[in-house]
Coordinates of C-alpha atoms in Angstrom, one line a residue:
X1 CA 155.9 42.8 191.3
X2 CA 158.8 40.5 190.9
X3 CA 157.8 37.8 188.3
X4 CA 156.9 34.2 189.2
X5 CA 159.7 31.4 188.4
X6 CA 156.6 29.9 185.8
X7 CA 156.3 33.2 184.2
X8 CA 160.4 34.2 183.8
X9 CA 160.3 30.3 181.6
X10 CA 157.3 30.0 180.0
X11 CA 158.8 33.6 178.5
X12 CA 162.2 33.3 178.6
X13 CA 163.8 33.3 174.7
X14 CA 164.5 29.5 174.0
X15 CA 161.7 28.5 174.4
X16 CA 159.7 30.7 172.3
X17 CA 161.9 29.5 169.5
X18 CA 162.2 25.4 170.4
X19 CA 157.8 26.5 169.7
X20 CA 158.2 28.5 166.6
X21 CA 160.2 25.4 165.5
X22 CA 158.1 23.3 166.3
X23 CA 155.7 25.4 164.3
X24 CA 157.7 25.4 161.4
X25 CA 157.9 21.7 160.7
X26 CA 154.1 20.8 161.4
X27 CA 153.1 23.3 158.6
X28 CA 156.4 21.8 156.2
X29 CA 155.2 18.1 157.0
X30 CA 151.4 19.4 156.5
X31 CA 152.6 19.8 152.8
X32 CA 152.6 16.4 152.3
X33 CA 148.9 16.0 153.3
X34 CA 146.5 17.5 150.6
X35 CA 143.5 14.3 150.3
X36 CA 142.7 10.5 150.5
X37 CA 145.3 8.5 149.6
X38 CA 144.9 4.5 150.1
X39 CA 146.8 2.6 151.8
X40 CA 150.2 1.4 151.4
X41 CA 149.9 -1.7 150.2
X42 CA 154.0 -2.7 151.9
X43 CA 152.3 -1.7 155.1
X44 CA 149.1 -4.1 155.3
X45 CA 150.7 -7.0 157.1
X46 CA 151.9 -4.8 159.9
X47 CA 148.8 -2.5 159.7
X48 CA 146.6 -6.0 160.2
X49 CA 148.9 -7.8 162.9
X50 CA 149.0 -4.1 164.8
X51 CA 145.4 -4.1 164.6
X52 CA 145.1 -8.5 165.5
X53 CA 147.2 -7.3 168.8
X54 CA 145.2 -4.3 169.9
X55 CA 141.7 -6.2 169.5
X56 CA 143.0 -9.0 171.4
X57 CA 144.5 -6.7 174.2
X58 CA 141.5 -5.5 174.4
X59 CA 138.7 -7.3 174.3
X60 CA 137.1 -6.8 171.5
X61 CA 137.7 -5.4 167.6
X62 CA 137.7 -1.4 166.5
X63 CA 134.1 -1.0 164.8
X64 CA 136.7 1.1 162.2
X65 CA 140.4 -0.5 161.9
X66 CA 141.8 3.3 162.7
X67 CA 145.1 3.3 164.4
X68 CA 145.6 7.2 163.3
X69 CA 149.8 8.2 163.0
X70 CA 148.7 11.5 165.2
X71 CA 149.4 13.8 162.4
X72 CA 147.0 15.0 160.0
X73 CA 145.8 18.3 158.6
X74 CA 142.2 19.7 158.7
X75 CA 139.9 17.4 158.1
X76 CA 142.0 14.5 156.8
X77 CA 144.0 11.8 159.3
X78 CA 146.9 9.9 158.2
X79 CA 146.4 6.4 159.7
X80 CA 150.1 3.5 160.1
X81 CA 148.7 1.9 157.0
X82 CA 149.6 4.8 155.4
X83 CA 146.1 6.0 154.2
X84 CA 144.8 9.2 154.7
X85 CA 140.9 9.8 155.1
X86 CA 138.1 12.7 155.8
X87 CA 137.3 12.6 159.4
X88 CA 133.4 13.4 159.0
X89 CA 132.9 11.9 162.7
X90 CA 135.4 14.1 164.6
X91 CA 136.0 11.1 167.2
X92 CA 132.4 11.2 167.5
X93 CA 132.6 15.1 168.2
X94 CA 135.6 15.4 170.5
X95 CA 138.4 16.4 167.3
X96 CA 136.1 20.2 166.9
X97 CA 139.6 22.0 164.7
X98 CA 140.2 18.7 163.5
X99 CA 143.6 17.5 163.5
X100 CA 146.9 18.6 163.9
X101 CA 145.2 22.2 164.2
X102 CA 148.9 25.2 164.6
X103 CA 146.5 26.6 167.5
X104 CA 145.7 23.2 169.6
X105 CA 149.5 21.8 168.2
X106 CA 150.9 25.1 170.1
X107 CA 147.9 24.6 173.4
X108 CA 149.9 21.1 173.2
X109 CA 153.8 22.3 173.6
X110 CA 152.4 24.6 175.9
X111 CA 150.5 22.7 178.5
X112 CA 154.0 20.5 178.1
X113 CA 155.9 22.7 179.8
X114 CA 153.3 23.3 182.9
X115 CA 154.9 20.6 185.9
X116 CA 152.1 18.1 185.4
X117 CA 150.6 16.1 183.1
X118 CA 147.4 15.8 184.6
X119 CA 145.1 18.2 187.2
X120 CA 143.1 17.1 190.4
X121 CA 141.2 17.6 193.1
X122 CA 144.1 19.0 195.4
X123 CA 145.9 19.8 192.9
X124 CA 145.0 22.1 190.2
X125 CA 146.8 24.9 188.3
X126 CA 145.9 28.4 187.1
X127 CA 144.3 27.6 183.9
X128 CA 141.3 25.5 185.6
X129 CA 140.4 28.6 186.9
X130 CA 140.5 30.4 183.4
X131 CA 138.2 27.2 181.8
X132 CA 136.2 26.9 184.3
X133 CA 135.3 30.4 184.2
X134 CA 134.8 30.4 180.3
X135 CA 132.4 27.9 180.4
X136 CA 130.0 29.8 183.7
X137 CA 130.4 32.8 181.0
X138 CA 129.7 31.8 178.7
X139 CA 127.0 29.8 180.2
X140 CA 125.4 32.9 181.9
X141 CA 125.5 35.5 178.8
X142 CA 121.7 35.6 178.3
X143 CA 121.0 35.9 181.8
X144 CA 121.5 32.0 183.0
X145 CA 121.5 31.2 185.9
X146 CA 124.7 28.6 185.7
X147 CA 127.2 30.6 188.9
X148 CA 129.3 27.5 189.6
X149 CA 131.5 24.6 187.4
X150 CA 133.4 21.3 188.1
X151 CA 135.7 19.7 186.4
X152 CA 135.6 16.7 185.2
X153 CA 138.0 14.2 182.4
X154 CA 135.2 12.5 181.2
X155 CA 131.9 13.6 179.6
X156 CA 129.9 9.8 181.7
X157 CA 131.5 10.8 184.9
X158 CA 130.4 14.9 184.3
X159 CA 127.1 13.3 184.1
X160 CA 127.4 11.6 187.1
X161 CA 128.2 14.6 188.6
X162 CA 125.1 16.4 187.5
X163 CA 123.0 12.8 189.2
X164 CA 124.7 13.0 191.8
X165 CA 124.0 16.8 192.8
X166 CA 120.5 16.4 191.5
X167 CA 119.7 13.2 193.9
X168 CA 121.2 14.6 197.0
X169 CA 119.0 18.2 196.8
X170 CA 115.9 15.8 196.0
X171 CA 116.4 12.9 198.5
X172 CA 114.6 10.9 199.3
X173 CA 113.2 10.9 195.5
X174 CA 115.2 8.3 193.9
X175 CA 113.1 7.7 190.2
X176 CA 114.7 10.1 187.2
X177 CA 112.9 10.8 183.7
X178 CA 114.3 10.8 180.6
X179 CA 113.4 10.7 176.7
X180 CA 112.7 8.1 175.6
X181 CA 115.4 6.9 172.9
X182 CA 118.2 9.1 174.7
X183 CA 121.9 8.5 175.9
X184 CA 123.1 10.3 178.4
X185 CA 126.3 7.1 178.7
X186 CA 127.7 4.2 179.9
X187 CA 128.3 3.8 183.3
X188 CA 126.9 1.5 185.4
X189 CA 124.4 4.1 186.2
X190 CA 124.4 6.0 183.2
X191 CA 123.7 2.6 181.4
X192 CA 120.2 2.7 182.7
X193 CA 119.0 6.4 181.7
X194 CA 120.5 5.4 178.2
X195 CA 117.2 3.7 176.4
X196 CA 119.0 0.9 174.7
X197 CA 118.8 -2.5 177.2
X198 CA 121.2 -3.7 174.5
X199 CA 123.8 -1.6 177.5
X200 CA 122.7 -3.3 180.2
X201 CA 122.9 -6.1 179.5
X202 CA 123.5 -8.4 182.7
X203 CA 124.0 -5.7 184.7
X204 CA 122.5 -4.8 188.3
X205 CA 119.7 -2.3 188.5
X206 CA 120.3 0.9 190.6
X207 CA 118.2 3.2 189.5
X208 CA 114.8 3.3 188.5
X209 CA 114.5 5.3 185.3
X210 CA 111.2 6.3 183.8
X211 CA 110.8 7.5 180.3
X212 CA 109.3 10.4 177.5
X213 CA 108.1 9.9 174.2
X214 CA 110.5 13.1 172.7
X215 CA 109.1 15.3 170.2
X216 CA 108.1 14.9 166.9
X217 CA 108.6 17.3 164.1
X218 CA 105.2 15.7 162.0
X219 CA 103.0 15.6 164.6
X220 CA 104.0 18.2 166.4
X221 CA 101.0 20.1 168.6
X222 CA 99.9 15.3 169.2
X223 CA 103.6 14.4 169.9
X224 CA 103.5 17.8 172.7
X225 CA 100.7 16.0 174.0
X226 CA 101.5 12.8 174.2
X227 CA 104.7 13.7 175.7
X228 CA 102.9 15.4 178.7
X229 CA 100.0 12.8 178.7
X230 CA 103.3 9.7 180.1
X231 CA 105.0 12.9 182.1
X232 CA 101.7 13.1 183.7
X233 CA 101.3 9.8 184.1
X234 CA 104.4 8.6 185.8
X235 CA 105.1 11.6 188.4
X236 CA 101.2 10.3 189.4
X237 CA 102.1 6.8 189.4
X238 CA 104.8 7.7 191.7
X239 CA 104.0 10.9 193.8
X240 CA 106.9 13.0 194.7
X241 CA 109.5 10.2 194.0
X242 CA 111.3 11.7 190.8
X243 CA 114.9 13.8 191.4
X244 CA 115.2 15.4 188.1
X245 CA 114.7 14.4 183.9
X246 CA 117.7 14.1 182.4
X247 CA 116.9 15.7 178.7
X248 CA 119.2 15.6 175.2
X249 CA 117.9 18.3 172.8
X250 CA 118.2 16.8 170.5
X251 CA 118.8 13.1 170.3
X252 CA 122.7 11.7 169.4
X253 CA 122.6 8.3 169.1
X254 CA 119.0 8.5 169.2
X255 CA 118.6 9.0 165.6
X256 CA 119.7 13.3 165.4
X257 CA 116.1 14.2 165.9
X258 CA 115.3 17.2 167.1
X259 CA 113.2 19.7 169.2
X260 CA 111.6 22.7 169.5
X261 CA 111.0 25.4 172.0
X262 CA 106.6 25.2 173.0
X263 CA 107.9 21.2 173.8
X264 CA 110.8 21.7 176.0
X265 CA 108.7 24.4 177.6
X266 CA 106.1 22.3 177.8
X267 CA 108.0 19.3 179.4
X268 CA 109.3 22.1 181.6
X269 CA 106.5 23.8 183.0
X270 CA 105.2 20.2 184.3
X271 CA 108.8 19.4 185.7
X272 CA 108.9 23.0 187.4
X273 CA 105.0 22.8 188.7
X274 CA 106.8 19.8 191.2
X275 CA 109.7 20.9 192.3
X276 CA 111.9 18.4 189.4
X277 CA 115.2 19.1 188.6
X278 CA 116.3 19.6 185.2
X279 CA 119.1 18.8 183.5
X280 CA 120.5 19.2 179.8
X281 CA 122.7 16.6 178.9
X282 CA 124.5 19.5 176.4
X283 CA 127.8 16.9 175.7
X284 CA 127.2 16.6 171.7
X285 CA 125.4 19.4 171.3
X286 CA 127.7 22.3 172.9
X287 CA 129.0 23.9 170.4
X288 CA 127.1 22.8 167.5
X289 CA 123.7 25.6 167.2
X290 CA 123.3 28.8 166.4
X291 CA 124.3 29.4 170.3
X292 CA 127.1 27.9 172.2
X293 CA 124.5 26.2 174.3
X294 CA 121.7 24.4 173.2
X295 CA 119.1 25.2 175.4
X296 CA 120.1 29.3 174.5
X297 CA 119.2 28.4 171.1
X298 CA 115.9 27.3 172.0
X299 CA 115.8 30.0 174.8
X300 CA 115.5 28.1 177.6
X301 CA 118.4 29.8 180.2
X302 CA 115.8 30.6 182.7
X303 CA 114.3 26.7 182.6
X304 CA 118.1 24.8 183.7
X305 CA 119.1 23.8 187.4
X306 CA 122.2 21.7 185.8
X307 CA 124.0 21.5 181.9
X308 CA 126.8 18.8 181.5
X309 CA 129.6 19.8 179.1
X310 CA 132.2 17.6 177.4
X311 CA 133.9 16.3 174.1
X312 CA 134.5 19.0 172.0
X313 CA 135.8 20.8 175.4
X314 CA 138.6 18.0 175.7
X315 CA 138.1 18.8 179.4
X316 CA 134.7 18.1 180.6
X317 CA 132.1 19.1 183.0
X318 CA 129.1 19.6 184.9
X319 CA 127.7 24.1 185.3
X320 CA 125.1 24.4 188.4
X321 CA 123.1 26.5 189.8
X322 CA 123.4 27.5 193.5
X323 CA 120.2 26.0 194.9
X324 CA 122.3 22.2 193.4
X325 CA 125.6 23.6 194.9
X326 CA 126.4 20.0 196.5
X327 CA 127.6 19.4 200.1
X328 CA 131.3 18.2 200.5
X329 CA 132.4 15.3 200.0
X330 CA 129.8 14.0 196.4
X331 CA 132.1 15.0 193.8
X332 CA 135.7 14.0 194.0
X333 CA 138.3 13.4 192.1
X334 CA 142.2 12.2 191.6
X335 CA 142.5 14.6 188.7
X336 CA 140.0 16.5 186.7
X337 CA 141.7 15.9 183.5
X338 CA 144.8 16.6 181.9
X339 CA 146.3 19.6 181.5
X340 CA 146.8 19.5 177.8
X341 CA 142.5 19.0 177.8
X342 CA 142.6 22.4 179.5
X343 CA 145.2 24.1 177.4
X344 CA 143.2 22.7 174.8
X345 CA 139.2 23.6 175.6
X346 CA 140.7 27.2 176.4
X347 CA 141.8 27.7 173.0
X348 CA 138.9 25.7 171.5
X349 CA 135.8 27.6 173.2
X350 CA 138.1 31.2 173.3
X351 CA 137.6 30.8 169.8
X352 CA 134.3 29.7 169.8
X353 CA 132.9 32.6 171.8
X354 CA 135.1 35.3 169.3
X355 CA 135.6 33.4 166.0
X356 CA 131.7 34.4 164.3
X357 CA 130.4 30.3 164.4
X358 CA 126.9 31.3 166.0
X359 CA 124.5 33.4 164.7
X360 CA 122.1 33.2 161.7
X361 CA 125.0 33.7 159.6
X362 CA 128.0 32.4 161.3
X363 CA 129.9 29.7 160.2
X364 CA 128.3 26.5 161.9
X365 CA 125.4 27.5 160.1
X366 CA 127.2 28.3 156.5
X367 CA 129.2 24.8 156.9
X368 CA 126.0 22.8 157.8
X369 CA 124.1 24.9 154.1
X370 CA 126.6 23.7 152.6
X371 CA 126.7 20.6 153.6
X372 CA 122.9 19.5 154.2
X373 CA 123.3 21.2 150.1
X374 CA 125.2 18.3 149.0
X375 CA 123.0 15.9 150.3
X376 CA 119.9 17.5 149.2
X377 CA 121.8 17.0 145.6
X378 CA 121.6 13.5 146.2
X379 CA 118.7 12.6 147.2
X380 CA 117.7 14.9 144.2
X381 CA 119.9 13.5 141.6
X382 CA 119.0 9.7 143.0
X383 CA 115.9 9.7 144.1
X384 CA 115.3 6.9 147.0
X385 CA 119.4 6.7 148.3
X386 CA 118.9 9.4 151.3
X387 CA 115.9 10.6 153.2
X388 CA 116.6 13.2 155.6
X389 CA 118.4 15.2 156.0
X390 CA 118.0 15.3 159.6
X391 CA 119.6 16.8 162.7
X392 CA 120.5 20.9 163.9
X393 CA 123.8 22.9 163.7
X394 CA 126.6 20.5 163.4
X395 CA 124.8 17.5 164.0
X396 CA 123.3 15.8 160.4
X397 CA 122.3 12.6 159.2
X398 CA 120.5 10.7 156.9
X399 CA 118.6 8.2 156.0
X400 CA 120.3 5.8 153.3
X401 CA 118.1 4.2 150.7
X402 CA 115.5 1.5 153.8
X403 CA 117.4 2.2 156.9
X404 CA 118.2 -1.0 157.6
X405 CA 121.5 -2.0 160.0
X406 CA 123.2 -4.9 157.8
X407 CA 123.0 -1.9 154.6
X408 CA 123.8 1.0 156.9
X409 CA 127.2 -0.7 158.5
X410 CA 128.0 -1.9 155.3
X411 CA 126.8 1.3 153.8
X412 CA 129.9 2.8 156.5
X413 CA 132.5 0.4 156.3
X414 CA 132.3 0.8 152.1
X415 CA 132.4 4.8 152.9
X416 CA 135.5 4.1 154.9
X417 CA 137.4 2.1 152.9
X418 CA 136.9 5.3 150.4
X419 CA 138.4 7.3 152.5
X420 CA 135.6 9.0 154.3
X421 CA 134.4 9.1 158.2
X422 CA 131.3 9.0 159.8
X423 CA 129.4 6.5 162.3
X424 CA 125.3 5.6 163.0
X425 CA 122.9 6.9 164.3
X426 CA 119.4 5.7 165.4
X427 CA 118.6 1.3 164.7
X428 CA 114.9 1.6 162.8
X429 CA 115.6 3.7 161.2
X430 CA 120.3 3.3 161.3
X431 CA 121.2 7.0 159.9
X432 CA 124.6 7.2 158.9
X433 CA 125.7 10.2 161.3
X434 CA 128.1 13.5 160.6
X435 CA 129.6 15.4 163.4
X436 CA 131.9 18.0 160.8
X437 CA 135.8 19.2 162.6
X438 CA 133.8 23.1 161.9
X439 CA 137.1 24.5 163.7
X440 CA 139.1 22.7 160.3
X441 CA 137.1 21.6 157.2
X442 CA 136.6 23.6 154.5
X443 CA 133.0 24.2 151.8
X444 CA 135.8 22.4 149.5
X445 CA 136.1 19.0 151.8
X446 CA 132.0 19.0 152.1
X447 CA 131.8 18.5 148.6
X448 CA 134.8 16.3 148.0
X449 CA 132.6 14.2 150.9
X450 CA 129.9 14.4 149.0
X451 CA 131.4 13.8 145.3
X452 CA 132.8 10.6 147.6
X453 CA 129.5 9.6 149.5
X454 CA 127.5 9.4 146.2
X455 CA 130.0 7.1 144.5
X456 CA 130.0 5.1 147.4
X457 CA 125.7 4.5 147.5
X458 CA 126.0 3.7 143.3
X459 CA 127.4 0.5 144.9
X460 CA 124.7 -0.6 147.2
X461 CA 121.6 0.7 144.9

C-alpha cells in the first residue's frame, strides 16, 4: 500500500531532527528550574501593569496575580514576574502532568504538524477516533455499558450535551435531580444545577432542579435514610417529571466530600425504579481515584447511563449507553476540540492506563498517602491548625483553623506568595484544596510543599 502524504511527511528525517532538537532544548532550559524562586524586583512594575491591563480587558481581576511564561518543570511553574512556584491546584485539575512535561511537549509538536488547529463537527482527523476509543475502552473495562463518546472542547459543554441527551430521551419530563452543594458548571443551564445562588444572580430560571442531601460519612445509615427520604419526597411531589439525576461521586467545589458505595446504590436503585437517567459528572474525578472512573472505584458500572469527563483529559467528552444515543442535530459543535488537546489527551490517557497509576498500591494512592501523612503531621505538631484531610485519591482538602472564608482566602494568598498555589473548596467551612499534578509530582515535592504550608500557617496561628 502506497504511504499517505501525511505518513511520509511526519516520518521525514528533518521532522525527526526538529523534534529531537526541541526536546533537547527543553531539557537544557528546564535545568534552570530547580525549586521555588522569588519574583524579580526589576519585573515588578511591568508585571503589575500587565495584570492591570488584563483585568480591565476581561472585566475583573484574577484570583491570583498569575501570568505564566509558558515553561515549567514537573510541579514547578515559572511566572512572568520571574518567580517559580509549586502548582498544587494544576489549573483546577487540568495540568495533571504538571508543566512542560516532555511527553506533552512532544504531543504538541506532533499536533502542530497537523493541517488544522481545531477539529470539529464536519472535519475530524483519525486522532479523534483513537481518543474516543481510549475513553470507551476505559469506561467498559469492568463491564460497563457505555458504548458511545461525543467529544467537546469543555467540561461544561460535555455536561450540557449530557443534559440534552437525557431530557430528549425522557421528554416531556423536564426536572433534574442533584446533590446539595454540587457544582455542574456555569453555563445558563448548568448554573441552575450548581447549588450556589451567587452563580446565578440575575439569570432567568430555565431549569427546575430538586436537591438531595449528599452522603455524611459521620452518620452513614442516617445519611442514606435522609437522602432517600428527600428523593422520594421530590418524586412524589413531581410524579414522572424528573428526567435525570446528575451526580458527583466526590463533591469538588462543595468541599471534597466523598460518597460511599452503599449510599450510591440505594439512591441509584430508587432512580432506576422510576426510570430516571443516571448521569455521573466525572469532570474532576476522572483519573484521580483507584480506577480511571470514580464510578468504577465505587463499583457502579451497571448503573451508569451517561458520564462526562474533562479537565485532565484535555479534550472533554460525554460517554453514553445506546439507549441515550441522541436524535440527529441535538448535539453538534463547530469544533469539538483542538488538535493539540486531542494529541495530549491521548498521551495522558495511554500513560494512565499503562503506567501503574491505579489500584490500591498504584501511584495515585501512594502520592495521596504521602500528602495525607504530611498534612496529618502538621496537625499533630500543631493541634487546631489542620482539620481533615478530606477527599479521596488525588483530590485532597483540609480545613485551616476555623475554616472562616476570609481567613482561608488570606491563607491561600499568603501560601501563593510563599511559592505554593492551592485553591478553596466549600464555604462553611471553607477548605484549602490540592489537585496534585500526579503525572509529574514527586514525594520530595510534596515534602517541600508541606514545609512551606506549615510555615505559612504559623503566620495565622
